[in-house]
Amino acid sequence: MHDGNHVAFTSNKLISKIAGYTLELTFSSSVVYRRSHDFGHHGCANHYELDRSFDTTFPLIRLHRMQPKLWFHKYQQIYVWFVYGLTNFGDLFGTFDEIYWMSNFPSRQGFCSNFQVFSQAIIKMIWFITLIIIPTYLHGYLWAFPIWMLYMVIFSYSYALFFAVNHWTDEANFTDNSNINNTDWGIMQIQNSCNFALDSTFWSHICGGLNFQIEHHLAPGYSHTRLFEISQVVQEYCKQNNVKYVTYNTFWDALKGHYNLLKKLGESE
């Protein structure tokens, strides 16, 4: 799904696009993903005004110092683990809001045509019938609903946590209009991203190569199975040019870094 939406699944663009459409199985939208993630997040990762990823959690969770601090944010490092379990449920509503917004700007990258709006509506209808209506009819809602909930929660956690440890940690850089001047795009991608468990085949397989997040941001059209090949080159460049390159030894170390950031932003103004 991830490689497909970056046209990195295979050299055949049609097959990559089909692979990207598997995102629809989670009730998300590959059309929205390519627009908000590929054009928005990847264009200016961790930039407060331009990276829309910060909009996905606020006001429940404060992830950038530019966001207003609310009284309950001092507890966010505690309740965030519940909120992340609901991430995918936001797509039940957010997808259509995003598509409507995209359809009104024909001159912008990521414009959503009438055909795409129609096809997304059909896909959502098929998803609803296939994963909710039919299982409920065959097995009853006492069986179908809990399994559907488990399915949605598991994807929510995997999506939210892997994104969180790659960008929102106490070691990652955060950018806004006040400190972006004269910042090289590639340097910003390196400093605003984090790697973890680079020597672990297990984590590379489980997260689809997102443990090489820095290299992925430098070469998003490169298959995740080959990112390790350029990692040593990037690390050597950073060492020679005194560029901050953050990598955590394990996933759990990276998750602790995310916890530390949440606690810090919950306490400071």
PDB file of N, CA and C in Angstrom, residues 132-179:
ATOM      1  N   ILE A 132     -19.047  -4.960   6.460  1.00  0.00           N
ATOM      2  CA  ILE A 132     -19.986  -4.739   7.561  1.00  0.00           C
ATOM      3  C   ILE A 132     -21.332  -5.424   7.315  1.00  0.00           C
ATOM      4  N   ILE A 133     -21.975  -5.106   6.200  1.00  0.00           N
ATOM      5  CA  ILE A 133     -23.323  -5.621   5.937  1.00  0.00           C
ATOM      6  C   ILE A 133     -23.338  -7.140   5.780  1.00  0.00           C
ATOM      7  N   ILE A 134     -22.497  -7.670   4.892  1.00  0.00           N
ATOM      8  CA  ILE A 134     -22.501  -9.114   4.629  1.00  0.00           C
ATOM      9  C   ILE A 134     -22.090  -9.923   5.864  1.00  0.00           C
ATOM     10  N   PRO A 135     -20.968  -9.585   6.553  1.00  0.00           N
ATOM     11  CA  PRO A 135     -20.621 -10.333   7.768  1.00  0.00           C
ATOM     12  C   PRO A 135     -21.705 -10.262   8.841  1.00  0.00           C
ATOM     13  N   THR A 136     -22.351  -9.116   8.974  1.00  0.00           N
ATOM     14  CA  THR A 136     -23.427  -8.980   9.960  1.00  0.00           C
ATOM     15  C   THR A 136     -24.612  -9.856   9.591  1.00  0.00           C
ATOM     16  N   TYR A 137     -24.936  -9.910   8.306  1.00  0.00           N
ATOM     17  CA  TYR A 137     -26.054 -10.735   7.835  1.00  0.00           C
ATOM     18  C   TYR A 137     -25.762 -12.221   8.050  1.00  0.00           C
ATOM     19  N   LEU A 138     -24.519 -12.640   7.789  1.00  0.00           N
ATOM     20  CA  LEU A 138     -24.165 -14.057   7.878  1.00  0.00           C
ATOM     21  C   LEU A 138     -23.915 -14.526   9.310  1.00  0.00           C
ATOM     22  N   HIS A 139     -23.323 -13.663  10.142  1.00  0.00           N
ATOM     23  CA  HIS A 139     -22.892 -14.097  11.468  1.00  0.00           C
ATOM     24  C   HIS A 139     -23.517 -13.324  12.624  1.00  0.00           C
ATOM     25  N   GLY A 140     -24.269 -12.273  12.317  1.00  0.00           N
ATOM     26  CA  GLY A 140     -24.866 -11.471  13.379  1.00  0.00           C
ATOM     27  C   GLY A 140     -23.911 -10.398  13.860  1.00  0.00           C
ATOM     28  N   TYR A 141     -24.458  -9.304  14.367  1.00  0.00           N
ATOM     29  CA  TYR A 141     -23.605  -8.177  14.750  1.00  0.00           C
ATOM     30  C   TYR A 141     -22.747  -8.472  15.978  1.00  0.00           C
ATOM     31  N   LEU A 142     -23.142  -9.454  16.818  1.00  0.00           N
ATOM     32  CA  LEU A 142     -22.348  -9.779  18.000  1.00  0.00           C
ATOM     33  C   LEU A 142     -20.993 -10.376  17.630  1.00  0.00           C
ATOM     34  N   TRP A 143     -20.923 -10.972  16.437  1.00  0.00           N
ATOM     35  CA  TRP A 143     -19.650 -11.480  15.932  1.00  0.00           C
ATOM     36  C   TRP A 143     -18.989 -10.478  14.988  1.00  0.00           C
ATOM     37  N   ALA A 144     -19.770  -9.918  14.103  1.00  0.00           N
ATOM     38  CA  ALA A 144     -19.215  -9.058  13.056  1.00  0.00           C
ATOM     39  C   ALA A 144     -18.660  -7.746  13.597  1.00  0.00           C
ATOM     40  N   PHE A 145     -19.402  -7.104  14.494  1.00  0.00           N
ATOM     41  CA  PHE A 145     -18.992  -5.783  14.968  1.00  0.00           C
ATOM     42  C   PHE A 145     -17.681  -5.816  15.762  1.00  0.00           C
ATOM     43  N   PRO A 146     -17.495  -6.730  16.730  1.00  0.00           N
ATOM     44  CA  PRO A 146     -16.221  -6.765  17.467  1.00  0.00           C
ATOM     45  C   PRO A 146     -15.018  -7.045  16.568  1.00  0.00           C
ATOM     46  N   ILE A 147     -15.199  -7.927  15.574  1.00  0.00           N
ATOM     47  CA  ILE A 147     -14.091  -8.241  14.674  1.00  0.00           C
ATOM     48  C   ILE A 147     -13.747  -7.030  13.810  1.00  0.00           C
ATOM     49  N   TRP A 148     -14.786  -6.323  13.332  1.00  0.00           N
ATOM     50  CA  TRP A 148     -14.558  -5.112  12.551  1.00  0.00           C
ATOM     51  C   TRP A 148     -13.851  -4.050  13.394  1.00  0.00           C
ATOM     52  N   MET A 149     -14.263  -3.917  14.646  1.00  0.00           N
ATOM     53  CA  MET A 149     -13.630  -2.948  15.541  1.00  0.00           C
ATOM     54  C   MET A 149     -12.157  -3.292  15.761  1.00  0.00           C
ATOM     55  N   LEU A 150     -11.873  -4.575  15.980  1.00  0.00           N
ATOM     56  CA  LEU A 150     -10.494  -5.018  16.185  1.00  0.00           C
ATOM     57  C   LEU A 150      -9.650  -4.718  14.949  1.00  0.00           C
ATOM     58  N   TYR A 151     -10.218  -4.987  13.800  1.00  0.00           N
ATOM     59  CA  TYR A 151      -9.559  -4.727  12.517  1.00  0.00           C
ATOM     60  C   TYR A 151      -9.195  -3.253  12.375  1.00  0.00           C
ATOM     61  N   MET A 152     -10.128  -2.372  12.706  1.00  0.00           N
ATOM     62  CA  MET A 152      -9.908  -0.933  12.589  1.00  0.00           C
ATOM     63  C   MET A 152      -8.897  -0.427  13.620  1.00  0.00           C
ATOM     64  N   VAL A 153      -8.974  -0.947  14.837  1.00  0.00           N
ATOM     65  CA  VAL A 153      -8.078  -0.497  15.906  1.00  0.00           C
ATOM     66  C   VAL A 153      -6.635  -0.920  15.631  1.00  0.00           C
ATOM     67  N   ILE A 154      -6.441  -2.146  15.154  1.00  0.00           N
ATOM     68  CA  ILE A 154      -5.088  -2.622  14.851  1.00  0.00           C
ATOM     69  C   ILE A 154      -4.442  -1.748  13.783  1.00  0.00           C
ATOM     70  N   PHE A 155      -5.200  -1.443  12.724  1.00  0.00           N
ATOM     71  CA  PHE A 155      -4.642  -0.575  11.684  1.00  0.00           C
ATOM     72  C   PHE A 155      -4.386   0.824  12.230  1.00  0.00           C
ATOM     73  N   SER A 156      -5.278   1.306  13.075  1.00  0.00           N
ATOM     74  CA  SER A 156      -5.109   2.642  13.657  1.00  0.00           C
ATOM     75  C   SER A 156      -3.793   2.743  14.413  1.00  0.00           C
ATOM     76  N   TYR A 157      -3.521   1.755  15.256  1.00  0.00           N
ATOM     77  CA  TYR A 157      -2.285   1.777  16.035  1.00  0.00           C
ATOM     78  C   TYR A 157      -1.046   1.657  15.145  1.00  0.00           C
ATOM     79  N   SER A 158      -1.092   0.757  14.181  1.00  0.00           N
ATOM     80  CA  SER A 158       0.075   0.575  13.321  1.00  0.00           C
ATOM     81  C   SER A 158       0.355   1.834  12.510  1.00  0.00           C
ATOM     82  N   TYR A 159      -0.690   2.474  12.008  1.00  0.00           N
ATOM     83  CA  TYR A 159      -0.510   3.696  11.220  1.00  0.00           C
ATOM     84  C   TYR A 159       0.000   4.837  12.089  1.00  0.00           C
ATOM     85  N   ALA A 160      -0.651   5.048  13.225  1.00  0.00           N
ATOM     86  CA  ALA A 160      -0.313   6.192  14.085  1.00  0.00           C
ATOM     87  C   ALA A 160       1.067   6.052  14.717  1.00  0.00           C
ATOM     88  N   LEU A 161       1.368   4.879  15.255  1.00  0.00           N
ATOM     89  CA  LEU A 161       2.623   4.713  15.984  1.00  0.00           C
ATOM     90  C   LEU A 161       3.839   4.743  15.072  1.00  0.00           C
ATOM     91  N   PHE A 162       3.740   4.113  13.901  1.00  0.00           N
ATOM     92  CA  PHE A 162       4.887   4.133  13.000  1.00  0.00           C
ATOM     93  C   PHE A 162       5.146   5.543  12.476  1.00  0.00           C
ATOM     94  N   PHE A 163       4.094   6.322  12.300  1.00  0.00           N
ATOM     95  CA  PHE A 163       4.289   7.712  11.888  1.00  0.00           C
ATOM     96  C   PHE A 163       4.878   8.522  13.038  1.00  0.00           C
ATOM     97  N   ALA A 164       4.371   8.293  14.238  1.00  0.00           N
ATOM     98  CA  ALA A 164       4.807   9.065  15.408  1.00  0.00           C
ATOM     99  C   ALA A 164       6.298   8.907  15.678  1.00  0.00           C
ATOM    100  N   VAL A 165       6.791   7.679  15.645  1.00  0.00           N
ATOM    101  CA  VAL A 165       8.203   7.454  15.973  1.00  0.00           C
ATOM    102  C   VAL A 165       9.134   7.926  14.864  1.00  0.00           C
ATOM    103  N   ASN A 166       8.603   8.167  13.677  1.00  0.00           N
ATOM    104  CA  ASN A 166       9.427   8.618  12.559  1.00  0.00           C
ATOM    105  C   ASN A 166       9.590  10.136  12.486  1.00  0.00           C
ATOM    106  N   HIS A 167       8.704  10.879  13.149  1.00  0.00           N
ATOM    107  CA  HIS A 167       8.759  12.337  13.032  1.00  0.00           C
ATOM    108  C   HIS A 167       8.539  13.078  14.350  1.00  0.00           C
ATOM    109  N   TRP A 168       7.735  12.536  15.217  1.00  0.00           N
ATOM    110  CA  TRP A 168       7.340  13.270  16.417  1.00  0.00           C
ATOM    111  C   TRP A 168       8.050  12.720  17.647  1.00  0.00           C
ATOM    112  N   THR A 169       9.335  12.985  17.751  1.00  0.00           N
ATOM    113  CA  THR A 169      10.113  12.548  18.911  1.00  0.00           C
ATOM    114  C   THR A 169      10.916  13.734  19.454  1.00  0.00           C
ATOM    115  N   ASP A 170      11.506  13.533  20.615  1.00  0.00           N
ATOM    116  CA  ASP A 170      12.274  14.617  21.234  1.00  0.00           C
ATOM    117  C   ASP A 170      13.600  14.884  20.530  1.00  0.00           C
ATOM    118  N   GLU A 171      13.982  14.026  19.582  1.00  0.00           N
ATOM    119  CA  GLU A 171      15.233  14.221  18.850  1.00  0.00           C
ATOM    120  C   GLU A 171      15.016  14.825  17.463  1.00  0.00           C
ATOM    121  N   ALA A 172      13.786  14.772  16.962  1.00  0.00           N
ATOM    122  CA  ALA A 172      13.497  15.287  15.621  1.00  0.00           C
ATOM    123  C   ALA A 172      13.438  16.811  15.620  1.00  0.00           C
ATOM    124  N   ASN A 173      13.758  17.405  14.485  1.00  0.00           N
ATOM    125  CA  ASN A 173      13.618  18.845  14.319  1.00  0.00           C
ATOM    126  C   ASN A 173      12.195  19.187  13.881  1.00  0.00           C
ATOM    127  N   PHE A 174      11.751  20.383  14.228  1.00  0.00           N
ATOM    128  CA  PHE A 174      10.441  20.877  13.812  1.00  0.00           C
ATOM    129  C   PHE A 174      10.633  22.246  13.173  1.00  0.00           C
ATOM    130  N   THR A 175       9.975  22.443  12.054  1.00  0.00           N
ATOM    131  CA  THR A 175      10.181  23.649  11.263  1.00  0.00           C
ATOM    132  C   THR A 175       8.907  24.478  11.184  1.00  0.00           C
ATOM    133  N   ASP A 176       9.066  25.790  11.080  1.00  0.00           N
ATOM    134  CA  ASP A 176       7.943  26.680  10.779  1.00  0.00           C
ATOM    135  C   ASP A 176       8.507  27.845   9.970  1.00  0.00           C
ATOM    136  N   ASN A 177       7.673  28.791   9.630  1.00  0.00           N
ATOM    137  CA  ASN A 177       8.115  29.890   8.765  1.00  0.00           C
ATOM    138  C   ASN A 177       9.214  30.750   9.382  1.00  0.00           C
ATOM    139  N   SER A 178       9.362  30.680  10.702  1.00  0.00           N
ATOM    140  CA  SER A 178      10.362  31.512  11.371  1.00  0.00           C
ATOM    141  C   SER A 178      11.771  30.944  11.281  1.00  0.00           C
ATOM    142  N   ASN A 179      11.899  29.641  11.008  1.00  0.00           N
ATOM    143  CA  ASN A 179      13.241  29.053  10.997  1.00  0.00           C
ATOM    144  C   ASN A 179      13.532  28.214   9.759  1.00  0.00           C
TER     145      ASN A 179
END
